[in-house]
XYZ file of C-alpha atoms in Angstrom:
421
model
C 115.651 99.704 128.496
C 112.293 97.703 128.336
C 111.215 95.021 130.852
C 110.959 91.765 129.596
C 107.771 90.551 127.830
C 106.941 88.207 130.970
C 107.163 91.429 133.374
C 103.989 93.192 131.556
C 100.528 91.921 132.589
C 98.977 89.073 130.273
C 102.296 87.988 128.835
C 101.610 85.110 126.273
C 103.420 82.273 127.692
C 103.000 78.385 126.219
C 102.351 77.202 122.856
C 98.907 78.692 122.317
C 99.119 81.900 123.935
C 102.313 82.447 121.994
C 100.553 81.276 118.765
C 97.783 84.214 119.644
C 100.750 86.293 119.734
C 102.251 85.680 116.452
C 98.809 86.093 114.713
C 98.189 89.105 116.355
C 101.930 90.117 114.927
C 100.461 89.229 111.433
C 97.616 90.947 112.086
C 99.274 94.356 112.658
C 101.026 93.838 109.544
C 98.283 92.876 107.391
C 95.921 95.741 108.207
C 97.770 98.666 106.528
C 99.299 96.352 104.008
C 96.139 94.786 102.522
C 93.571 97.424 103.299
C 93.814 99.035 99.720
C 95.763 96.048 97.755
C 93.156 93.687 98.126
C 88.978 93.652 97.336
C 88.334 92.469 100.896
C 90.237 95.401 102.784
C 90.457 94.207 106.112
C 88.833 91.088 106.218
C 92.164 89.161 106.739
C 92.519 91.642 109.857
C 89.363 90.848 111.108
C 89.868 87.015 110.726
C 93.156 87.183 112.360
C 91.530 89.319 115.474
C 88.763 86.866 115.887
C 91.537 83.640 115.515
C 93.792 85.391 118.026
C 91.003 86.162 120.449
C 89.710 82.981 120.672
C 92.994 81.225 121.068
C 93.834 82.954 124.250
C 90.461 84.657 125.556
C 91.488 84.681 129.017
C 94.441 86.928 128.234
C 92.037 89.572 126.941
C 90.276 89.132 130.249
C 93.049 89.945 132.279
C 94.265 92.401 130.175
C 90.956 94.675 131.082
C 93.075 96.067 134.208
C 95.697 97.092 132.272
C 93.778 98.893 129.768
C 92.395 101.390 132.493
C 90.811 104.982 132.138
C 91.813 104.996 128.321
C 89.588 101.887 127.298
C 87.031 102.771 129.763
C 86.766 106.169 127.968
C 86.222 104.305 124.550
C 83.957 102.193 125.835
C 81.710 105.355 126.572
C 81.843 106.493 123.224
C 81.304 103.099 121.427
C 77.729 102.894 123.658
C 77.248 106.375 122.903
C 77.187 105.874 119.136
C 75.451 102.673 119.291
C 72.718 104.040 121.294
C 72.231 107.188 119.152
C 72.112 105.064 115.980
C 69.501 103.025 117.166
C 67.467 106.071 118.474
C 67.975 106.911 114.650
C 66.658 103.860 113.505
C 63.516 103.478 115.826
C 62.389 106.843 115.328
C 62.635 106.644 111.335
C 62.047 103.072 110.812
C 65.071 102.312 109.063
C 67.016 99.280 108.716
C 69.895 98.103 110.439
C 72.025 98.341 107.318
C 71.729 102.154 107.434
C 73.681 102.638 110.657
C 75.967 99.399 109.999
C 78.973 101.679 109.547
C 78.166 103.318 112.877
C 77.638 99.979 114.592
C 81.575 98.944 114.013
C 82.704 101.353 116.843
C 81.647 98.213 119.149
C 85.415 97.052 118.287
C 87.261 99.831 119.935
C 87.594 98.699 123.307
C 87.487 94.766 121.977
C 91.142 95.895 120.098
C 92.704 97.875 122.652
C 92.277 95.165 125.140
C 93.829 92.426 121.884
C 96.715 94.728 122.094
C 97.074 94.719 125.741
C 96.804 91.213 126.006
C 98.987 89.668 123.104
C 101.591 92.376 122.939
C 102.340 92.486 119.227
C 105.421 94.594 117.980
C 104.225 98.171 116.564
C 107.043 97.564 113.864
C 104.934 95.065 112.052
C 102.346 98.017 111.495
C 105.157 100.341 110.111
C 106.471 97.414 107.929
C 102.929 97.131 106.667
C 102.331 100.741 106.411
C 105.260 100.866 104.156
C 104.384 97.873 102.464
C 100.723 98.870 101.527
C 102.157 102.397 100.296
C 104.533 100.774 98.033
C 102.143 98.108 96.444
C 99.185 100.913 96.438
C 101.305 103.261 94.319
C 102.189 100.627 91.942
C 98.745 99.181 91.536
C 97.961 102.712 91.024
C 99.979 103.792 88.092
C 99.203 100.603 86.286
C 95.888 101.149 86.903
C 96.417 105.123 85.388
C 98.646 103.706 82.649
C 95.729 101.718 81.829
C 93.832 104.510 80.718
C 91.761 104.958 83.816
C 91.254 108.913 84.448
C 91.653 108.507 88.262
C 93.211 105.935 90.165
C 90.747 104.043 92.646
C 91.749 100.360 93.023
C 88.733 98.546 94.961
C 87.399 101.477 96.318
C 86.808 105.035 94.767
C 89.090 108.035 94.333
C 88.792 109.963 97.446
C 88.497 107.278 100.006
C 91.714 105.586 97.830
C 93.882 109.169 98.952
C 92.328 109.473 102.414
C 94.021 105.890 103.574
C 96.961 106.281 101.962
C 96.935 109.861 103.983
C 96.786 107.458 107.210
C 99.125 105.117 106.294
C 101.736 108.008 105.513
C 100.787 109.086 109.212
C 101.355 105.403 110.514
C 104.711 105.260 108.660
C 106.098 108.792 109.741
C 105.149 108.872 113.369
C 105.487 104.774 113.922
C 108.855 104.358 112.466
C 111.776 102.627 114.178
C 115.106 104.176 114.389
C 117.295 104.997 111.563
C 114.546 104.177 108.866
C 114.360 107.211 107.344
C 115.629 105.943 103.925
C 112.642 103.964 103.691
C 109.863 106.681 105.211
C 111.261 109.213 102.412
C 110.626 106.338 99.879
C 107.009 105.394 101.630
C 106.236 109.082 101.566
C 106.928 109.507 97.924
C 105.019 106.763 97.035
C 102.021 107.942 99.201
C 102.544 111.565 97.392
C 102.459 109.836 93.990
C 99.318 107.982 94.809
C 97.530 110.607 96.053
C 98.372 112.555 92.732
C 97.375 109.368 90.880
C 93.723 109.883 92.516
C 93.339 113.306 91.575
C 91.944 114.059 95.065
C 92.408 117.434 96.418
C 90.775 117.148 99.668
C 93.518 115.447 101.574
C 96.058 118.255 100.913
C 94.991 119.939 103.968
C 96.189 116.837 105.907
C 99.348 116.353 104.115
C 100.415 119.417 104.719
C 99.687 119.371 108.529
C 101.590 115.810 108.209
C 104.546 117.634 106.692
C 104.707 120.735 109.444
C 104.106 118.604 112.291
C 107.078 115.976 110.963
C 108.874 119.450 110.362
C 108.656 120.624 113.793
C 108.858 116.939 115.701
C 112.599 116.767 114.043
C 115.891 117.172 116.272
C 117.920 118.634 113.238
C 119.314 122.085 113.740
C 116.832 125.160 114.966
C 112.924 125.534 114.280
C 114.207 127.771 111.985
C 115.978 125.600 109.745
C 113.041 122.692 109.824
C 110.789 125.445 108.632
C 113.036 126.931 106.059
C 113.503 123.058 104.851
C 109.671 122.237 104.992
C 108.990 125.834 103.035
C 111.670 124.565 100.089
C 109.732 121.130 99.735
C 106.200 122.824 99.503
C 107.531 124.907 96.900
C 109.263 122.597 94.959
C 105.745 120.408 94.882
C 103.627 123.426 93.906
C 105.894 124.184 91.219
C 105.789 120.917 89.599
C 102.103 120.741 89.923
C 101.784 124.106 88.431
C 104.491 123.889 85.857
C 103.861 120.406 84.815
C 100.926 120.117 82.565
C 100.319 116.332 83.054
C 100.541 116.559 86.657
C 98.163 119.972 86.953
C 95.753 117.581 84.799
C 95.850 114.977 86.940
C 95.116 116.900 90.486
C 92.243 118.419 88.269
C 93.381 122.350 89.506
C 92.079 123.481 85.858
C 88.905 121.790 86.471
C 88.518 123.281 90.319
C 89.569 126.727 88.424
C 86.406 125.946 85.940
C 84.396 124.766 88.640
C 84.607 128.286 90.656
C 83.620 130.140 87.394
C 80.576 127.740 86.708
C 79.466 128.615 90.544
C 79.623 132.537 90.086
C 77.350 131.810 87.122
C 75.081 130.080 89.626
C 75.634 126.770 87.956
C 76.274 124.252 90.892
C 76.716 121.108 88.668
C 79.949 120.375 89.317
C 82.625 118.935 91.927
C 83.377 121.770 93.878
C 79.726 123.469 93.291
C 77.603 120.075 94.203
C 79.879 120.305 97.499
C 78.712 123.925 98.235
C 75.142 123.357 97.366
C 75.097 120.035 99.790
C 76.438 122.448 102.493
C 73.716 125.135 101.904
C 71.028 121.775 101.997
C 72.624 120.431 105.218
C 72.168 123.670 106.847
C 68.517 124.316 105.737
C 67.990 120.822 106.684
C 69.348 121.069 110.342
C 67.447 124.456 110.929
C 64.431 122.325 109.882
C 65.085 119.175 111.968
C 67.278 120.332 114.835
C 67.058 117.631 117.210
C 66.777 114.422 115.183
C 67.547 115.343 111.693
C 66.302 113.102 108.523
C 67.982 110.125 109.663
C 71.321 108.244 109.252
C 72.092 107.536 105.836
C 69.140 109.466 104.084
C 70.990 112.837 103.222
C 69.480 112.332 99.772
C 66.398 112.259 101.315
C 67.489 115.972 102.365
C 68.467 116.661 98.578
C 64.874 117.122 97.318
C 64.551 120.382 98.797
C 66.611 121.236 95.720
C 64.196 122.352 92.739
C 66.699 119.974 90.083
C 66.430 117.217 92.227
C 62.376 117.319 92.589
C 62.196 117.797 89.240
C 64.559 115.650 87.512
C 64.832 112.425 89.749
C 67.637 110.753 87.805
C 70.033 113.714 88.551
C 73.318 112.042 89.507
C 74.329 115.032 92.087
C 71.161 114.300 94.018
C 72.199 110.601 95.174
C 75.853 110.848 96.171
C 74.456 109.120 99.425
C 76.213 111.780 101.637
C 77.037 115.288 101.868
C 80.729 115.478 101.274
C 81.280 116.878 104.675
C 81.410 115.492 108.421
C 79.624 118.074 110.247
C 77.090 118.778 107.598
C 76.326 115.018 107.378
C 75.730 114.470 111.459
C 74.227 117.776 111.376
C 71.559 116.889 108.854
C 71.099 113.377 109.716
C 70.975 113.197 113.587
C 70.716 117.033 114.581
C 72.418 118.534 117.241
C 72.868 115.092 119.128
C 74.322 114.476 115.908
C 77.031 117.410 116.045
C 78.047 116.723 119.526
C 78.360 112.946 118.942
C 81.049 113.725 116.131
C 82.788 116.102 118.670
C 83.029 113.213 120.692
C 84.003 110.669 117.816
C 87.274 112.852 117.426
C 87.818 114.688 120.442
C 87.490 111.459 122.838
C 90.267 109.486 120.884
C 92.425 112.601 120.626
C 91.740 113.397 124.360
C 93.000 109.422 125.163
C 96.111 109.751 122.634
C 97.207 113.204 124.320
C 97.324 111.988 127.664
C 98.780 108.383 126.530
C 101.539 110.355 125.114
C 102.239 112.626 127.876
C 102.743 109.064 129.799
C 105.032 107.485 127.361
C 108.293 108.220 128.338
C 109.174 110.015 124.429
C 110.626 113.023 124.575
C 110.070 113.847 120.685
C 106.499 113.482 119.055
C 106.510 109.611 117.838
C 105.199 106.649 118.550
C 101.788 105.068 118.866
C 100.126 108.080 120.652
C 101.779 110.598 118.469
C 100.285 108.624 115.281
C 96.948 108.357 117.203
C 96.814 112.476 117.430
C 98.061 112.806 113.638
C 95.072 110.136 112.397
C 92.289 112.042 114.541
C 93.501 115.369 112.970
C 94.168 113.763 109.101
C 90.215 112.289 109.219
C 89.206 115.973 110.710
C 90.859 117.696 108.079
C 89.909 115.183 105.561
C 85.999 115.196 106.919
C 86.255 118.636 105.697
C 85.367 117.622 101.931
C 84.238 113.837 102.797
C 81.899 112.287 104.752
C 84.434 110.176 106.507
C 81.453 107.484 108.019
C 79.544 107.285 105.404
C 82.038 104.596 103.802
C 82.548 101.434 104.921
C 86.562 101.361 104.575
C 87.041 104.863 106.265
C 84.699 104.105 109.044
C 85.890 100.678 109.809
C 89.503 101.792 109.543
C 89.480 104.874 111.702
C 87.707 102.615 114.480
C 90.260 99.687 114.166
C 93.294 102.147 113.938
C 92.269 104.050 116.895
C 91.790 100.699 118.910
C 95.305 99.289 118.195
C 96.854 102.519 118.914
C 95.312 103.222 122.143
C 96.514 99.468 123.097
C 99.895 100.148 121.568
C 100.252 103.533 123.541
C 99.038 101.380 126.701
C 101.438 98.891 126.535
C 104.193 101.805 125.905
C 103.230 103.369 128.959
C 103.634 100.210 131.145
C 107.114 99.575 129.672
C 107.960 103.021 130.646
C 107.053 103.021 133.847
C 108.141 99.376 134.544
C 111.738 100.673 133.381
C 111.223 103.562 135.481
C 110.543 101.172 138.631
C 113.191 98.737 137.735
């Protein structure tokens, strides 16, 4: 049994601290529920984070001891990202706007301590993810029925699919007991939204989610779980390939056409432009292995492509990023950027693995498990998208890493408290 609320360090007591606690609970719900469904995405959560912090700053100060090594490690990661971003600004005389998305890493230790101090309930995060998936699907379906070729809502189709994928991870791994019917409904809504976006870049992450989910369930044997997974994938693939409307919506015919055009040397297509940008990134990295061309300046590297020099208005020369994490960080920040990208994903992954081992859970579930899968999701989505070149995906990553780290620390403290009791 979990210890009582007052048995944990920094437990909110009294009117002001209790109000901060409830604002934190609301914030936990609003983050996944509103990130895609309102134009201001993360602003409501940010305001609740600030308001609850100002209500009880002494709790955050006391919680620094509870944060321990995980928060210290994440703080060092934050400082490394900021330092390399500022170095890029100084070397290339950029404006601070160019490194704005990297500056968002400053909130990771703040949010982790905020959770440790105010102790919001994990179930609010799960409820918000479910609400976000259901409302996002309804809005996306309405947008497509109104004539839009792809669901985009208040961002673009690729970012929409990536964030939906993260919400599905929260839905699955932060689930309360005996909520499988709602998890299935939310997963169906998430998959439906991904189809409506026409984004193919999340398929690898979706497959990873289904595989880990199947292997982590306590249901008969591993062979039986994998058989069920294989059956689900077979049904999904059959629907996509046999129903013309679905095949058109996920752009499978377009992908085949892109491959044929690439074979003929034409890169002016979705797949062709990505391959072209990978080649540009590699050549740029070889030319500037130490500092790259500067954060946010990948379009400068595209000038090595003849069509970009001859036709300054060519659309594919002004996409703003490399559509691949490794290519983006290597071309814009050189070898230090590659090492930093490894840390951006590797350090939180290491933290979550350690926290999961201390959680007391016998199954792969809970905030630390969700953290592991979210980092994995970002890595896989980063194969076809520059995840930190967009405000929404960058902000959501740093926010959810801080939240899940704090929730994992709390879970470990409760487990140790229960054992001691």
